[in-house]
Coordinates of C-alpha atoms and ligand atoms in Angstrom, one line a residue:
X1 CA 116.9 98.4 343.0
X2 CA 118.5 95.0 344.7
X3 CA 122.0 94.5 346.5
X4 CA 121.1 90.8 346.9
X5 CA 119.6 89.7 343.7
X6 CA 120.8 86.4 343.7
X7 CA 118.8 85.7 347.3
X8 CA 115.2 85.0 347.4
X9 CA 113.1 85.5 350.6
X10 CA 115.1 83.0 353.2
X11 CA 112.3 79.8 354.0
X12 CA 112.4 76.8 356.1
X13 CA 113.7 73.9 354.3
X14 CA 114.7 71.7 357.4
X15 CA 117.9 69.9 358.4
X16 CA 118.5 68.1 355.0
X17 CA 118.6 70.6 352.9
X18 CA 121.4 71.4 350.6
X19 CA 120.4 75.0 349.9
X20 CA 122.5 77.3 351.7
X21 CA 120.2 80.3 351.7
X22 CA 117.4 78.5 353.6
X23 CA 117.0 78.2 357.4
X24 CA 117.2 74.4 358.9
X25 CA 115.7 75.0 362.0
X26 CA 114.2 78.4 362.4
X27 CA 110.6 78.8 361.6
X28 CA 109.1 81.7 362.3
X29 CA 105.9 80.4 363.2
X30 CA 106.7 77.3 364.8
X31 CA 105.1 76.9 368.4
X32 CA 107.6 76.0 371.0
X33 CA 105.7 76.4 374.5
X34 CA 102.7 78.3 373.4
X35 CA 104.4 80.8 371.6
X36 CA 105.7 81.4 367.8
X37 CA 109.7 81.0 367.5
X38 CA 109.9 84.5 366.0
X39 CA 108.3 85.8 369.3
X40 CA 110.6 83.9 371.6
X41 CA 113.8 85.2 369.4
X42 CA 112.6 89.0 368.5
X43 CA 115.6 88.6 366.2
X44 CA 117.4 92.4 365.4
X45 CA 120.0 93.0 362.6
X46 CA 123.0 95.5 364.0
X47 CA 123.5 98.1 362.0
X48 CA 127.2 98.7 362.5
X49 CA 128.6 95.2 361.7
X50 CA 126.4 94.4 358.9
X51 CA 126.1 97.6 356.8
X52 CA 129.4 99.7 357.8
X53 CA 132.0 97.4 358.8
X54 CA 134.9 97.2 356.6
X55 CA 136.4 93.6 357.7
X56 CA 139.5 95.8 358.0
X57 CA 141.8 95.3 361.5
X58 CA 145.0 96.9 363.1
X59 CA 146.7 94.7 360.7
X60 CA 145.2 95.0 357.6
X61 CA 143.1 97.2 355.2
X62 CA 139.7 96.3 354.2
X63 CA 138.6 93.5 352.5
X64 CA 134.4 93.7 352.5
X65 CA 132.9 93.8 348.9
X66 CA 130.1 96.2 349.1
X67 CA 128.0 97.5 346.3
X68 CA 126.4 100.5 348.4
X69 CA 129.5 102.7 348.6
X70 CA 128.4 105.6 346.5
X71 CA 129.8 109.3 345.1
X72 CA 129.3 110.9 348.5
X73 CA 128.9 110.0 352.1
X74 CA 125.2 110.9 351.9
X75 CA 125.0 108.8 348.7
X76 CA 126.4 105.7 350.7
X77 CA 124.2 106.4 353.6
X78 CA 120.9 106.5 351.6
X79 CA 122.1 103.6 349.5
X80 CA 123.0 101.5 352.8
X81 CA 118.9 101.8 353.9
X82 CA 117.6 100.4 350.8
X83 CA 120.6 97.2 351.2
X84 CA 119.5 97.1 354.9
X85 CA 115.9 96.5 354.7
X86 CA 116.4 94.2 351.7
X87 CA 118.8 92.3 354.3
X88 CA 116.3 92.6 357.1
X89 CA 113.3 91.4 354.8
X90 CA 115.0 88.4 353.2
X91 CA 115.8 87.1 356.4
X92 CA 112.1 87.8 358.0
X93 CA 114.1 89.6 360.7
X94 CA 111.5 91.9 362.2
X95 CA 114.0 94.5 364.4
X96 CA 116.8 96.1 364.1
X97 CA 119.4 98.6 366.2
X98 CA 121.8 101.3 365.1
X99 CA 124.4 104.0 366.8
X100 CA 123.6 107.6 365.4
X101 CA 126.9 107.4 363.8
X102 CA 126.1 104.3 361.5
X103 CA 123.3 105.5 359.8
X104 CA 125.0 109.0 359.0
X105 CA 128.0 111.1 358.2
X106 CA 129.3 113.1 361.0
X107 CA 129.6 116.2 358.2
X108 CA 131.8 119.0 359.6
X109 CA 129.8 120.4 362.2
X110 CA 127.1 119.8 364.8
X111 CA 124.4 121.0 363.3
X112 CA 125.3 118.9 359.6
X113 CA 125.5 115.7 361.9
X114 CA 121.8 116.7 363.1
X115 CA 120.8 117.8 359.9
X116 CA 122.4 114.6 358.0
X117 CA 120.6 112.2 361.1
X118 CA 117.6 114.2 360.5
X119 CA 117.3 113.4 356.6
X120 CA 118.6 109.5 357.3
X121 CA 116.0 108.5 360.0
X122 CA 113.2 110.1 357.8
X123 CA 114.3 107.7 355.1
X124 CA 114.1 104.9 357.9
X125 CA 110.9 105.6 358.7
X126 CA 109.3 105.3 355.6
X127 CA 110.7 102.0 355.0
X128 CA 109.5 101.1 358.6
X129 CA 106.6 102.2 357.9
X130 CA 106.5 100.3 354.3
X131 CA 107.7 96.7 356.1
X132 CA 106.4 96.9 359.8
X133 CA 109.8 96.0 360.8
X134 CA 110.5 98.0 364.3
X135 CA 113.1 99.7 366.0
X136 CA 114.4 97.5 368.9
X137 CA 116.8 100.1 370.2
X138 CA 119.0 103.3 369.1
X139 CA 122.1 104.7 370.5
X140 CA 124.7 107.4 370.2
X141 CA 128.2 106.5 369.6
X142 CA 130.0 108.2 372.4
X143 CA 133.1 106.3 371.6
X144 CA 134.8 107.0 368.4
X145 CA 135.6 110.5 368.1
X146 CA 138.7 111.9 369.5
X147 CA 136.8 114.4 371.6
X148 CA 135.8 111.0 373.9
X149 CA 138.8 109.6 374.7
X150 CA 138.8 110.7 378.5
X151 CA 134.9 109.8 378.4
X152 CA 131.0 110.7 377.5
X153 CA 129.3 110.6 380.4
X154 CA 132.6 110.1 382.6
X155 CA 134.8 113.0 380.7
X156 CA 137.2 115.3 382.8
X157 CA 135.4 118.4 380.2
X158 CA 131.8 119.5 380.6
X159 CA 132.1 120.7 377.0
X160 CA 132.5 117.0 376.0
X161 CA 129.6 116.3 378.4
X162 CA 127.3 118.8 376.8
X163 CA 128.4 117.2 373.0
X164 CA 127.3 113.6 374.8
X165 CA 124.2 115.2 376.1
X166 CA 123.1 117.0 372.7
X167 CA 123.8 113.4 370.8
X168 CA 121.7 111.3 373.4
X169 CA 119.1 114.2 373.4
X170 CA 118.9 113.4 369.2
X171 CA 118.8 110.0 370.1
X172 CA 115.6 110.1 372.1
X173 CA 114.2 112.3 369.7
X174 CA 114.9 109.8 366.7
X175 CA 113.9 106.9 369.3
X176 CA 110.4 108.9 369.7
X177 CA 109.9 109.4 365.7
X178 CA 111.2 105.8 365.1
X179 CA 108.8 104.4 368.0
X180 CA 112.2 102.7 369.6
X181 CA 111.3 100.4 372.1
X182 CA 114.6 100.2 374.1
X183 CA 117.7 102.8 374.5
X184 CA 120.8 101.9 374.9
X185 CA 124.1 102.9 376.6
X186 CA 127.0 101.2 376.2
X187 CA 130.1 103.0 378.0
X188 CA 133.0 101.9 376.1
X189 CA 135.0 104.7 376.9
X190 CA 133.3 105.3 380.8
X191 CA 136.0 103.9 382.4
X192 CA 140.1 104.4 383.1
X193 CA 143.4 104.5 382.0
X194 CA 144.6 104.9 385.2
X195 CA 143.6 105.4 388.5
X196 CA 146.4 108.1 389.5
X197 CA 144.7 110.7 387.2
X198 CA 140.9 109.4 387.9
X199 CA 138.2 110.5 390.6
X200 CA 136.2 107.5 390.4
X201 CA 133.4 108.6 392.1
X202 CA 133.2 112.1 390.3
X203 CA 133.0 110.4 386.9
X204 CA 129.7 107.7 388.2
X205 CA 128.1 110.5 389.9
X206 CA 128.1 112.5 386.1
X207 CA 127.3 109.0 384.0
X208 CA 124.2 109.0 386.4
X209 CA 123.7 112.6 386.4
X210 CA 123.6 111.6 382.2
X211 CA 121.1 108.9 382.6
X212 CA 119.1 110.7 385.0
X213 CA 118.7 113.6 382.5
X214 CA 117.7 110.8 379.6
X215 CA 114.9 109.7 381.6
X216 CA 114.1 113.3 382.4
X217 CA 113.8 114.0 378.6
X218 CA 112.3 111.0 378.1
X219 CA 109.3 111.8 379.9
X220 CA 109.2 115.7 378.7
X221 CA 108.8 114.4 375.4
X222 CA 106.1 111.6 376.4
X223 CA 108.3 109.0 374.8
X224 CA 109.4 105.9 377.5
X225 CA 111.5 103.5 376.1
X226 CA 113.3 100.7 377.9
X227 CA 116.7 102.2 379.1
X228 CA 119.3 99.5 379.0
X229 CA 123.2 99.6 380.1
X230 CA 125.4 97.1 378.6
X231 CA 128.5 95.9 380.7
X232 CA 131.8 95.0 379.1
X233 CA 134.7 95.0 381.5
X234 CA 137.6 96.6 378.9
X235 CA 138.4 97.3 374.7
X236 CA 138.6 100.0 374.4
X237 CA 138.8 101.3 378.2
X238 CA 141.4 99.3 380.1
X239 CA 138.8 99.4 383.2
X240 CA 135.2 100.0 381.6
X241 CA 132.8 101.2 385.0
X242 CA 130.3 98.6 383.3
X243 CA 132.3 95.8 384.3
X244 CA 129.8 93.3 384.2
X245 CA 125.6 92.6 385.3
X246 CA 126.6 92.3 389.1
X247 CA 128.8 95.7 388.9
X248 CA 126.2 97.5 386.3
X249 CA 123.3 96.7 389.4
X250 CA 125.1 98.1 391.8
X251 CA 125.8 101.4 389.9
X252 CA 121.8 101.4 389.1
X253 CA 120.6 100.6 392.5
X254 CA 123.4 103.1 393.8
X255 CA 122.1 106.0 391.5
X256 CA 118.2 105.0 392.3
X257 CA 117.9 104.0 388.5
X258 CA 116.2 100.8 388.9
X259 CA 112.7 102.0 387.9
X260 CA 113.8 103.1 384.6
X261 CA 117.0 101.2 383.7
X262 CA 117.4 97.1 382.7
X263 CA 120.5 95.2 381.1
X264 CA 121.5 94.4 377.6
X265 CA 123.8 91.6 377.9
X266 CA 126.3 90.5 375.0
X267 CA 127.5 87.0 375.3
X268 CA 131.3 88.0 374.2
X269 CA 131.3 90.9 377.3
X270 CA 130.8 88.1 379.5
X271 CA 133.4 85.9 379.0
X272 CA 135.7 89.0 378.6
X273 CA 135.0 90.0 382.0
X274 CA 135.7 86.0 383.1
X275 CA 132.0 84.9 383.4
X276 CA 129.9 82.6 381.2
X277 CA 127.0 84.4 379.3
X278 CA 124.2 82.5 381.2
X279 CA 126.0 83.6 384.0
X280 CA 125.7 87.0 383.3
X281 CA 121.9 86.0 382.0
X282 CA 121.2 84.4 385.5
X283 CA 122.6 87.4 387.5
X284 CA 120.2 90.1 385.4
X285 CA 117.2 88.1 385.8
X286 CA 117.4 87.6 389.6
X287 CA 117.7 91.2 389.5
X288 CA 114.2 91.6 387.6
X289 CA 116.6 93.3 385.1
X290 CA 117.1 91.2 381.9
X291 CA 116.4 93.5 379.2
X292 CA 117.8 92.4 376.0
X293 CA 120.8 90.5 374.4
X294 CA 123.3 91.0 371.7
X295 CA 124.0 87.5 370.9
X296 CA 127.3 86.9 369.6
X297 CA 130.4 84.8 370.7
X298 CA 134.1 85.1 371.7
X299 CA 137.0 83.0 370.7
X300 CA 138.8 80.7 373.4
X301 CA 142.3 81.8 372.1
X302 CA 141.5 85.3 371.7
X303 CA 141.4 87.7 374.5
X304 CA 139.5 90.3 372.7
X305 CA 135.9 91.3 371.6
X306 CA 135.7 89.1 368.4
X307 CA 132.1 89.4 368.2
X308 CA 131.9 86.3 366.2
X309 CA 127.8 84.7 364.9
X310 CA 126.4 82.8 367.6
X311 CA 127.0 79.2 366.0
X312 CA 127.8 77.3 369.6
X313 CA 124.3 75.7 370.1
X314 CA 125.5 74.4 373.6
X315 CA 126.3 78.0 374.8
X316 CA 123.0 79.4 373.4
X317 CA 120.9 76.4 374.6
X318 CA 122.2 77.6 378.1
X319 CA 121.4 81.4 377.4
X320 CA 118.0 80.5 376.0
X321 CA 116.8 78.4 379.3
X322 CA 117.4 81.3 381.2
X323 CA 115.4 83.8 379.0
X324 CA 112.5 81.5 378.7
X325 CA 112.9 81.1 382.6
X326 CA 112.9 85.0 382.3
X327 CA 109.2 84.8 380.7
X328 CA 111.1 86.3 377.7
X329 CA 112.9 89.0 376.8
X330 CA 110.2 91.7 375.0
X331 CA 110.4 94.5 374.7
X332 CA 114.1 93.5 374.3
X333 CA 115.1 91.1 371.8
X334 CA 118.1 89.0 370.5
X335 CA 120.2 91.4 368.3
X336 CA 122.8 90.0 366.5
X337 CA 125.9 92.4 367.8
X338 CA 128.0 90.0 365.2
X339 CA 130.4 90.7 362.4
X340 CA 131.2 88.5 359.8
X341 CA 135.1 87.4 359.4
X342 CA 137.5 89.2 357.5
X343 CA 137.4 86.6 354.9
X344 CA 133.9 86.5 354.2
X345 CA 134.1 89.1 352.5
X346 CA 131.4 88.5 350.3
X347 CA 128.1 90.6 350.1
X348 CA 126.1 86.9 350.5
X349 CA 127.9 86.1 353.6
X350 CA 126.1 88.9 355.4
X351 CA 123.1 86.3 354.6
X352 CA 124.7 83.4 355.7
X353 CA 125.7 84.6 358.9
X354 CA 122.3 85.8 360.1
X355 CA 121.1 82.5 358.6
X356 CA 123.9 80.6 361.1
X357 CA 123.1 82.8 364.0
X358 CA 119.3 82.5 363.8
X359 CA 119.0 78.4 363.4
X360 CA 121.7 78.2 366.3
X361 CA 119.1 80.3 368.3
X362 CA 116.5 78.3 367.0
X363 CA 117.8 75.4 368.2
X364 CA 119.0 76.7 371.4
X365 CA 115.2 77.7 371.7
X366 CA 114.3 74.2 371.2
X367 CA 116.3 72.6 373.7
X368 CA 116.1 74.5 376.2
X369 CA 112.4 74.3 375.8
X370 CA 112.7 70.5 376.3
X371 CA 114.4 71.1 379.3
X372 CA 111.8 72.6 380.9
X373 CA 109.2 70.2 379.5
X374 CA 111.2 67.5 381.1
X375 CA 111.7 69.2 384.3
X376 CA 115.3 68.6 383.6
X377 CA 117.3 71.0 385.4
X378 CA 114.5 72.1 388.1
X379 CA 114.2 68.3 389.2
X380 CA 118.4 68.7 389.7
X381 CA 117.5 71.7 391.6
X382 CA 114.7 70.4 393.8
X383 CA 117.0 67.3 394.6
X384 CA 119.9 69.2 395.5
X385 CA 118.6 71.4 397.8
X386 CA 115.6 68.6 398.9
X387 CA 116.9 68.7 402.3
X388 CA 116.1 72.3 403.1
X389 CA 112.4 71.1 402.2
X390 CA 112.2 67.1 403.2
X391 CA 113.9 67.5 406.7
X392 CA 112.7 69.0 410.0
X393 CA 116.2 71.0 410.4
X394 CA 115.8 72.3 407.2
X395 CA 112.2 73.4 407.6
X396 CA 112.9 74.6 410.1
X397 CA 115.9 76.7 409.9
X398 CA 113.7 78.5 406.8
X399 CA 110.8 78.8 409.2
X400 CA 112.9 81.6 410.5
X401 CA 112.4 79.1 414.0
X402 CA 116.4 78.8 414.8
X403 CA 119.4 81.1 415.7
X404 CA 123.4 80.2 416.4
X405 CA 122.8 79.0 419.6
X406 CA 120.1 76.5 418.7
X407 CA 121.5 75.7 415.6
X408 CA 124.8 75.2 417.3
X409 CA 123.0 72.6 420.0
X410 CA 121.3 70.4 416.9
X411 CA 125.5 70.5 415.0
X412 CA 126.7 69.2 418.7
X413 CA 124.1 66.4 418.9
X414 CA 124.3 65.4 415.0
X415 CA 127.5 66.6 413.9
X416 CA 129.1 63.9 412.8
X417 CA 126.4 61.8 411.2
X418 CA 126.0 64.2 407.9
X419 CA 125.0 62.4 405.1
X420 CA 126.7 64.1 402.2
X421 CA 125.4 63.4 398.2
X422 CA 127.1 63.5 395.2
X423 CA 126.3 65.9 392.7
X424 CA 127.1 63.6 389.6
X425 CA 128.3 66.2 387.7
X426 CA 129.7 64.6 385.0
X427 CA 126.3 62.1 384.6
X428 CA 124.3 65.8 384.7
X429 CA 126.0 67.0 381.5
X430 CA 126.4 64.0 379.9
X431 CA 122.5 64.1 379.8
X432 CA 122.6 67.7 379.0
X433 CA 124.8 66.8 375.9
X434 CA 121.8 64.0 374.7
X435 CA 119.4 67.3 374.8
X436 CA 121.8 69.2 372.7
X437 CA 123.4 66.6 369.9
Ligands
XUL501 C1 130.6 97.1 371.7 C2 129.5 97.0 372.1 C3 128.2 97.9 371.1 C4 127.1 98.3 372.0 C5 126.5 99.5 371.5 O1 131.7 96.4 372.3 O2 128.8 95.4 371.9 O3 128.4 98.1 369.9 O4 126.4 96.9 371.6 O5 127.0 100.6 371.6
CO502 CO1 126.9 94.8 372.3

């Protein structure tokens, strides 16, 4: 049976099309900088927003019309698998991501939960084999259930830690079964409410302990996904330990995890941390730790994680520039960790929202590629830092030939003759506008 009988497979029709169910910019096989768009972008659909989100908010009841709700929770879970793969196939998206709890009901015991997971992921595997669609990453939801109210890896209760470990073990077993390319840890409750009752070092040591157990178990079962930590500064925790890319890199290095762990960066998490998305991508890229991205956008006027579908071409262009400069993000990808607005409650909005996100990324990719071809940004850098390579003093400092005394003599001799150059930032931004619009 079809859940979207009115929707055909989405085709590229170009900018002028009046067909809402068509790509205006995303052409999977169009070659950009020597690679087809689909290889640059490696789009993934997120199970939690697309299949389980009901449109409710703290002030209102569910709004979403969803035709896959069945007689029992397991019926619903099975229907969702069918509907999910129909969405992926119709969009031409080749990857997906999920939390354990998104795909299978928790049941009344850990055994029931794990059995449900086995049954549903077997079904998912059949669909993957039939369609060639692949698992970008899975993860364990260690933040929704009340047992995790004081964290999972960072909990004050070793029994909760053991439960979290059981979920991660199962997550890795599933990752192996489905050939997952990455495995994500997002520590929604790995943080604190007040420092008054918190042993910060002990909690972070324990998070690292859980990560090391995960690396060891992956090695034991012969399955080595790229492990990813997803930073976020807050929400639901007041303070999350993996605050942003730089803080998370300090954690990774502090615990010697850099061989196995990279970052999964999310646009709305970046802005919640007071950074642009491109800042977070740049930090990770410079550490050689840019693993994957969660594509969405926040709202300037709201202070929380609104997880909107990305439609801002300027922001996405700057993000895609970082990704291209990184040489791509495979085995990571572009996962739409994004949800339709409460008032976009129709089934078809799920398709339209992904088309909007995919078209925005296609445009961002093409503009970023043009910026690289034209050397727009590299020329700016070469000019701005030019004095380091085209003056004697610049060359001499970089060659390690100077010290404080020699530079002090130089400054005394030349000090007041420094010729400063304007950065012409407004002009630069105006030219960037010409690329984007
Ligand atoms: C929450 C968030 C998560 C992670 C996976 O803000 O982004 O959905 O992506 O746990
Ligand atoms: Co996310």
